[in-house]
């Protein structure tokens, strides 16, 4: 049952006071687990504000109508814990932070109708006919996906560099395939990565993984599909297709549900498999190059590497292949715990990843980001509230922006570190310091400073 309040002030005081109390209790409870390494003797604290959901959602809507964004945040600081967003929100599947801190976001998952917004402070500009976006590793080039073509521009506002048509064939001998009948709306694109020179793009789609050039396309086969080619007008079906391109454009990492992790290098104009890694869990679903990790003398498996995530409902896993370990016809098995690999995590289903010089932020379907070094040591956690679909950073790394399945984009600030040891994470040395965000479940310094909400059949909102 939802509670009625005599005034907004009364509701605000309860929201803030009970929210702070709950978060203090819960974070202290978690400190026992992650700092003291003991099992708490008390039950996990529970939020007492679930009866406020309807009232607070109304306040979000009304204050947005009046343009009172700062007042809304002051009265009702953002907090997902008391609110069940089921059936209310739309998935935000992509977010990109531009150099001037404007955001570009895709609303809708790959199997849904999608639309793209340019977000500047408190304004939202719908991008006509754009289905989704992609970028080069340094964001020098941005890709816009339309139904009939992909356009790459220099930055978001720059001139057009290249346009690409949809693949018309798998390039296999035998019966005619059905790709020529499809436009990009029907390909089910899940990822697009622009090569460092802006002249090519790689796309991971439910119809396969392709490298697109201005006049042609190259099908990158990850699974054996020969049994399907006896049909006329055939197309394949790929689950969890994914792709990434190394910052120098030398390597491409791909995979899909029924494949190993496959590392390619372009040799004599052909994309050639140079490394095969069997996953740690069942189904490969994500890969990211991390070249910010430096190679350290006498440190095993350090240096630039590629994160390899695989998933299963019972147990997922993330491993990494240090590129310095590559040898001709490289093969390793995550199942067998080969020592040429790093073992990051053995539990979480990862949907997105943030890159650090020491490791990774794993964005997971449990609604958390888990921060681990490249040996798998847990540094920290940050509760987002829904599956973490995408993660990006400002150029100076003081801002982190997260897109989630529960229809939110959250902007975090980490300018102020824990002073005791100038650290991003809470630990025994600095646990006496005040947490940076009174309403976050985290042991990090990331502080929520802005949220954008996407509700079904409503304009975008600011919180």
XYZ file of C-alpha atoms in Angstrom:
463
model
C 0.000 0.000 0.000
C 1.277 3.440 -0.964
C 1.462 6.131 1.699
C -0.024 9.611 1.338
C 1.828 12.619 2.735
C 0.613 15.911 4.122
C 3.366 17.779 2.282
C 6.328 17.303 -0.015
C 8.572 18.375 2.860
C 7.292 15.538 5.036
C 7.857 13.012 2.247
C 11.308 14.413 1.465
C 12.455 14.194 5.067
C 11.368 10.570 5.305
C 12.946 9.661 1.946
C 16.265 11.213 2.943
C 16.433 10.162 6.593
C 15.342 6.562 6.111
C 17.418 6.297 2.940
C 20.619 7.445 4.633
C 19.982 5.180 7.609
C 19.378 2.157 5.389
C 22.454 2.773 3.253
C 24.693 3.280 6.287
C 23.503 0.018 7.798
C 23.802 -1.898 4.537
C 27.245 -0.543 3.646
C 28.531 -1.299 7.147
C 27.077 -4.800 6.817
C 28.919 -5.231 3.511
C 32.146 -3.900 5.064
C 32.046 -6.890 7.390
C 32.029 -9.186 4.362
C 34.506 -7.418 2.095
C 36.876 -5.707 4.558
C 36.663 -7.803 7.722
C 36.184 -11.039 5.731
C 33.591 -12.367 8.169
C 29.991 -13.479 7.864
C 27.685 -10.879 9.459
C 25.772 -12.130 12.475
C 22.823 -9.816 11.732
C 20.393 -10.167 8.793
C 20.881 -8.012 5.723
C 19.188 -4.635 6.350
C 16.031 -3.872 4.366
C 14.755 -0.623 2.873
C 11.677 0.809 4.625
C 10.513 3.146 1.828
C 8.826 0.809 -0.646
C 5.464 2.403 0.169
C 6.786 5.693 -1.264
C 7.229 4.477 -4.852
C 4.123 6.055 -6.395
C 4.620 9.373 -4.603
C 8.275 9.712 -5.600
C 7.603 8.733 -9.212
C 4.921 11.422 -9.364
C 7.413 13.957 -8.010
C 9.953 12.959 -10.669
C 7.365 13.569 -13.366
C 5.960 16.834 -11.967
C 9.345 18.413 -11.266
C 10.477 17.522 -14.792
C 7.375 19.188 -16.224
C 8.317 22.334 -14.306
C 12.019 22.095 -15.188
C 12.963 21.886 -11.491
C 15.682 19.274 -11.854
C 17.968 20.468 -9.058
C 15.048 20.825 -6.658
C 13.921 17.266 -7.432
C 17.364 15.868 -6.632
C 17.537 17.928 -3.437
C 14.117 16.761 -2.219
C 14.386 13.158 -3.366
C 17.986 12.063 -4.025
C 18.065 9.295 -6.659
C 17.756 5.816 -5.215
C 16.600 2.644 -6.960
C 16.249 0.414 -3.924
C 12.696 1.320 -2.874
C 11.341 1.318 -6.456
C 10.365 -1.628 -8.647
C 10.880 -0.449 -12.232
C 9.459 -3.623 -13.824
C 7.228 -2.788 -16.792
C 7.837 0.950 -16.435
C 11.176 1.571 -18.132
C 12.945 0.951 -21.438
C 16.396 -0.564 -21.774
C 19.269 1.843 -22.413
C 21.679 -0.324 -24.368
C 24.441 2.152 -25.280
C 25.999 5.336 -23.970
C 28.966 7.306 -25.310
C 30.582 10.264 -23.536
C 31.675 12.924 -26.014
C 34.732 15.122 -25.277
C 32.517 18.035 -24.163
C 30.504 15.745 -21.822
C 27.474 15.531 -24.064
C 26.115 12.006 -24.125
C 24.844 9.878 -26.983
C 22.515 7.088 -25.917
C 20.634 4.252 -27.586
C 17.273 3.325 -26.078
C 16.044 -0.198 -26.804
C 17.849 -3.533 -26.928
C 19.009 -5.164 -30.173
C 15.782 -7.165 -30.605
C 13.563 -4.098 -30.017
C 12.874 -0.899 -31.950
C 15.716 1.475 -31.113
C 16.225 5.211 -31.092
C 19.179 7.474 -30.326
C 19.339 10.678 -28.275
C 21.960 13.386 -27.989
C 21.870 14.560 -24.359
C 23.192 17.976 -23.322
C 22.747 18.800 -19.627
C 18.932 18.647 -19.264
C 17.935 18.490 -22.932
C 17.337 15.499 -25.180
C 17.595 15.674 -28.969
C 16.179 12.665 -30.822
C 18.400 11.727 -33.769
C 16.160 11.153 -36.804
C 16.270 7.615 -38.222
C 19.412 6.579 -36.273
C 19.096 3.015 -34.931
C 22.276 2.769 -32.864
C 25.845 4.030 -32.668
C 29.432 2.817 -32.633
C 32.848 4.362 -32.129
C 36.559 3.892 -32.560
C 38.545 3.183 -29.397
C 39.557 6.858 -29.066
C 36.176 8.237 -30.259
C 37.899 10.009 -33.124
C 35.305 8.378 -35.333
C 31.620 7.808 -34.612
C 29.301 5.486 -36.532
C 25.585 6.076 -36.985
C 23.515 3.098 -38.089
C 20.525 3.773 -40.340
C 18.184 1.240 -41.926
C 19.943 1.363 -45.303
C 23.515 2.370 -44.497
C 26.120 3.110 -41.837
C 27.809 6.500 -41.780
C 31.140 7.191 -40.078
C 31.920 10.786 -39.157
C 34.920 12.496 -37.629
C 33.724 12.869 -34.070
C 30.040 13.477 -33.464
C 29.797 16.843 -35.215
C 32.441 16.372 -37.920
C 32.216 15.666 -41.615
C 31.342 12.310 -43.137
C 34.285 9.945 -43.649
C 32.689 6.802 -45.111
C 29.347 5.140 -45.701
C 28.781 1.397 -45.757
C 26.010 -0.726 -47.235
C 24.664 -3.813 -45.509
C 26.357 -7.128 -46.356
C 24.737 -8.781 -49.364
C 26.300 -12.232 -49.072
C 28.195 -14.557 -46.769
C 30.580 -15.153 -49.659
C 30.148 -18.919 -49.475
C 29.912 -21.183 -52.503
C 26.639 -22.953 -53.148
C 23.026 -21.813 -53.003
C 22.132 -18.147 -52.870
C 21.994 -16.804 -49.328
C 19.325 -14.411 -48.100
C 21.402 -11.494 -46.832
C 20.689 -9.372 -49.892
C 17.043 -9.205 -48.820
C 17.865 -7.572 -45.473
C 18.565 -4.023 -44.365
C 20.350 -3.098 -41.143
C 17.065 -3.038 -39.222
C 16.712 -6.758 -39.935
C 20.313 -7.751 -39.213
C 19.903 -7.469 -35.452
C 23.129 -5.512 -34.928
C 24.391 -5.887 -31.375
C 27.776 -4.152 -31.672
C 29.553 -1.892 -34.108
C 33.225 -0.941 -33.783
C 34.983 1.585 -36.012
C 38.561 0.756 -37.003
C 41.209 3.284 -35.883
C 41.540 4.846 -39.351
C 37.789 5.276 -39.801
C 37.856 3.383 -43.102
C 36.192 0.157 -41.933
C 33.709 -1.034 -39.344
C 33.145 -4.398 -37.689
C 29.587 -5.387 -36.830
C 28.337 -8.230 -34.643
C 24.816 -9.213 -35.655
C 22.368 -12.056 -35.224
C 23.149 -12.898 -38.872
C 26.892 -13.078 -38.278
C 30.005 -10.987 -37.777
C 31.218 -8.849 -40.666
C 33.942 -6.366 -41.526
C 32.509 -3.694 -43.813
C 34.540 -1.736 -46.313
C 33.277 0.933 -48.667
C 32.743 -1.424 -51.594
C 32.587 -4.863 -49.995
C 32.129 -6.886 -46.816
C 33.905 -9.846 -45.225
C 32.053 -12.521 -43.276
C 33.998 -13.620 -40.177
C 32.958 -17.190 -39.490
C 32.890 -18.189 -35.823
C 30.717 -21.305 -35.982
C 30.366 -24.213 -38.384
C 27.179 -23.522 -40.323
C 27.612 -25.780 -43.361
C 24.558 -27.837 -42.384
C 22.345 -24.820 -43.088
C 23.572 -24.013 -46.578
C 21.468 -26.621 -48.362
C 18.457 -24.310 -47.986
C 17.637 -21.673 -50.570
C 17.802 -18.070 -49.319
C 19.511 -19.224 -46.134
C 20.689 -16.973 -43.317
C 22.405 -18.069 -40.134
C 21.303 -17.299 -36.578
C 23.950 -16.273 -34.057
C 23.408 -15.792 -30.332
C 25.722 -13.544 -28.302
C 27.730 -12.349 -31.331
C 30.420 -9.897 -30.274
C 33.468 -8.161 -31.676
C 36.183 -5.711 -30.713
C 39.139 -4.215 -32.576
C 42.501 -3.473 -30.973
C 43.414 0.239 -30.731
C 46.113 -0.182 -33.391
C 43.749 -2.053 -35.722
C 46.054 -5.072 -35.839
C 43.784 -7.570 -34.099
C 40.111 -8.365 -34.001
C 38.515 -10.512 -31.298
C 35.213 -12.263 -32.022
C 32.952 -14.997 -30.788
C 29.388 -16.206 -30.447
C 27.430 -18.662 -28.351
C 28.741 -21.877 -29.903
C 32.274 -20.765 -30.732
C 35.541 -20.437 -28.852
C 37.044 -16.992 -28.341
C 38.767 -16.245 -31.666
C 41.568 -13.725 -32.205
C 42.107 -12.638 -35.814
C 44.885 -10.796 -37.602
C 44.663 -9.502 -41.149
C 47.354 -11.328 -43.129
C 47.733 -10.673 -46.863
C 44.287 -9.129 -46.961
C 42.585 -12.043 -45.191
C 41.348 -12.137 -41.612
C 43.171 -15.158 -40.227
C 42.656 -16.903 -36.891
C 45.881 -16.623 -34.885
C 44.593 -17.648 -31.449
C 41.821 -19.894 -30.188
C 40.776 -19.797 -26.538
C 38.172 -22.179 -25.178
C 35.908 -20.287 -22.759
C 35.883 -20.733 -19.021
C 32.081 -20.945 -18.964
C 29.719 -22.223 -21.644
C 28.901 -19.393 -24.050
C 31.249 -16.585 -25.170
C 29.332 -13.302 -25.037
C 31.760 -10.344 -24.724
C 35.367 -9.391 -25.485
C 37.286 -6.156 -24.912
C 40.873 -5.165 -25.648
C 42.627 -3.511 -22.709
C 45.923 -2.038 -23.866
C 46.215 0.331 -20.897
C 47.739 -2.440 -18.759
C 51.506 -2.062 -18.841
C 53.912 -4.958 -19.058
C 55.846 -5.195 -15.812
C 59.231 -6.946 -15.584
C 59.140 -10.218 -13.672
C 55.332 -10.030 -13.461
C 53.543 -12.987 -14.975
C 50.806 -12.350 -17.532
C 50.964 -8.549 -17.343
C 50.783 -6.142 -20.253
C 48.111 -5.492 -22.905
C 45.435 -8.156 -22.996
C 41.970 -8.992 -24.213
C 39.130 -9.669 -21.784
C 37.094 -12.767 -22.692
C 33.706 -13.242 -21.032
C 31.415 -16.251 -21.262
C 28.050 -16.921 -19.709
C 25.675 -19.570 -18.420
C 22.667 -19.340 -16.145
C 24.384 -21.533 -13.561
C 27.910 -20.050 -13.728
C 29.558 -17.439 -15.893
C 33.216 -16.458 -16.094
C 35.731 -13.885 -17.327
C 39.306 -14.580 -18.342
C 41.946 -12.580 -20.203
C 44.563 -13.397 -22.811
C 47.802 -11.391 -22.384
C 48.888 -10.500 -25.910
C 52.541 -10.994 -24.964
C 51.779 -14.705 -24.563
C 50.806 -15.153 -28.208
C 52.714 -17.819 -30.113
C 52.093 -19.230 -33.613
C 48.772 -21.130 -33.734
C 48.114 -20.201 -30.112
C 45.601 -22.358 -28.258
C 44.508 -22.248 -24.637
C 41.591 -23.532 -22.632
C 39.802 -21.617 -19.925
C 38.078 -24.857 -18.947
C 41.465 -26.396 -18.191
C 42.823 -23.293 -16.418
C 45.793 -22.955 -18.775
C 48.502 -20.772 -17.163
C 48.843 -18.594 -20.278
C 45.540 -16.941 -19.321
C 44.463 -14.662 -16.489
C 41.397 -15.621 -14.472
C 39.338 -12.547 -13.617
C 36.032 -13.876 -12.314
C 34.315 -17.244 -11.993
C 30.727 -16.237 -11.230
C 29.335 -13.120 -12.878
C 27.437 -12.804 -16.150
C 29.146 -9.785 -17.708
C 27.319 -7.530 -20.163
C 29.808 -4.646 -20.340
C 33.286 -3.743 -19.165
C 35.173 -0.630 -18.119
C 38.937 -0.624 -18.639
C 41.582 0.425 -16.097
C 45.369 0.237 -15.973
C 45.057 -2.326 -13.187
C 42.140 -4.329 -14.559
C 38.422 -4.131 -15.186
C 35.017 -2.946 -14.059
C 32.677 -5.807 -14.905
C 29.116 -4.650 -15.584
C 26.857 -7.555 -14.702
C 23.283 -8.794 -14.834
C 23.057 -8.752 -11.019
C 22.834 -4.951 -11.170
C 26.383 -4.394 -9.913
C 29.717 -3.316 -11.277
C 32.528 -5.444 -9.854
C 36.051 -4.004 -9.943
C 38.795 -6.629 -10.274
C 42.460 -6.515 -11.194
C 43.791 -8.636 -14.036
C 44.586 -11.451 -11.608
C 41.005 -11.500 -10.346
C 41.505 -9.772 -6.987
C 38.326 -7.945 -5.966
C 38.845 -4.222 -5.370
C 35.299 -2.962 -5.140
C 31.661 -2.903 -6.168
C 29.028 -0.366 -7.160
C 25.305 -1.080 -7.214
C 23.610 0.222 -10.372
C 20.197 -1.379 -9.898
C 19.733 -3.178 -13.214
C 21.795 -5.087 -15.767
C 24.777 -2.895 -16.678
C 24.506 -2.561 -20.455
C 27.305 -0.081 -21.197
C 30.081 1.887 -19.473
C 32.037 4.898 -20.697
C 34.304 7.591 -19.252
C 35.095 11.267 -19.668
C 38.464 12.058 -21.267
C 40.012 12.879 -17.869
C 38.479 9.748 -16.272
C 36.884 11.750 -13.438
C 33.401 10.922 -14.750
C 31.963 7.488 -15.409
C 28.649 7.079 -17.226
C 26.638 3.868 -16.981
C 23.639 2.685 -19.024
C 21.320 0.086 -17.543
C 18.496 -2.208 -18.524
C 16.154 -0.429 -16.084
C 16.047 2.634 -18.314
C 18.672 4.790 -16.658
C 21.869 6.596 -17.510
C 23.811 7.497 -14.373
C 26.686 9.970 -14.331
C 29.229 9.326 -11.562
C 32.019 11.588 -10.342
C 35.205 10.343 -8.664
C 37.105 13.622 -8.357
C 37.301 13.231 -4.582
C 39.203 10.095 -3.575
C 39.570 8.686 -0.079
C 42.149 11.033 1.454
C 43.943 8.551 3.687
C 45.601 6.778 0.768
C 44.305 8.627 -2.314
C 42.444 5.496 -3.291
C 39.291 4.869 -5.303
C 38.240 2.036 -2.996
C 37.274 1.803 0.655
C 39.493 -0.472 2.735
C 40.824 -0.940 6.253
C 43.112 2.095 5.961
C 40.370 4.585 5.084
C 37.157 3.044 6.433
C 36.776 5.795 9.046
C 36.276 8.403 6.319
C 32.772 9.407 5.321
C 31.462 7.688 2.212
C 31.205 9.980 -0.797
C 27.576 9.152 -1.676
C 24.957 8.812 1.075
C 22.593 6.871 -1.184
C 24.920 4.446 -2.979
C 25.679 0.818 -2.211
C 29.404 0.824 -2.874
C 32.904 0.810 -1.436
C 34.116 3.147 -4.191
C 34.430 6.928 -4.452
C 32.005 7.092 -7.360
C 29.263 9.600 -6.529
C 25.972 9.830 -8.426
C 25.673 13.395 -9.767
C 23.019 13.033 -12.500
C 20.515 10.532 -13.829
C 18.499 10.316 -17.006
C 15.364 8.160 -17.003
C 13.568 6.534 -19.918
C 10.015 5.463 -19.109
C 7.690 3.780 -21.574
C 5.335 6.184 -23.354
C 6.959 9.188 -21.674
C 9.542 11.759 -22.731
C 13.021 11.303 -21.213
C 13.344 12.575 -17.659
C 16.113 14.019 -15.468
C 16.687 12.980 -11.858
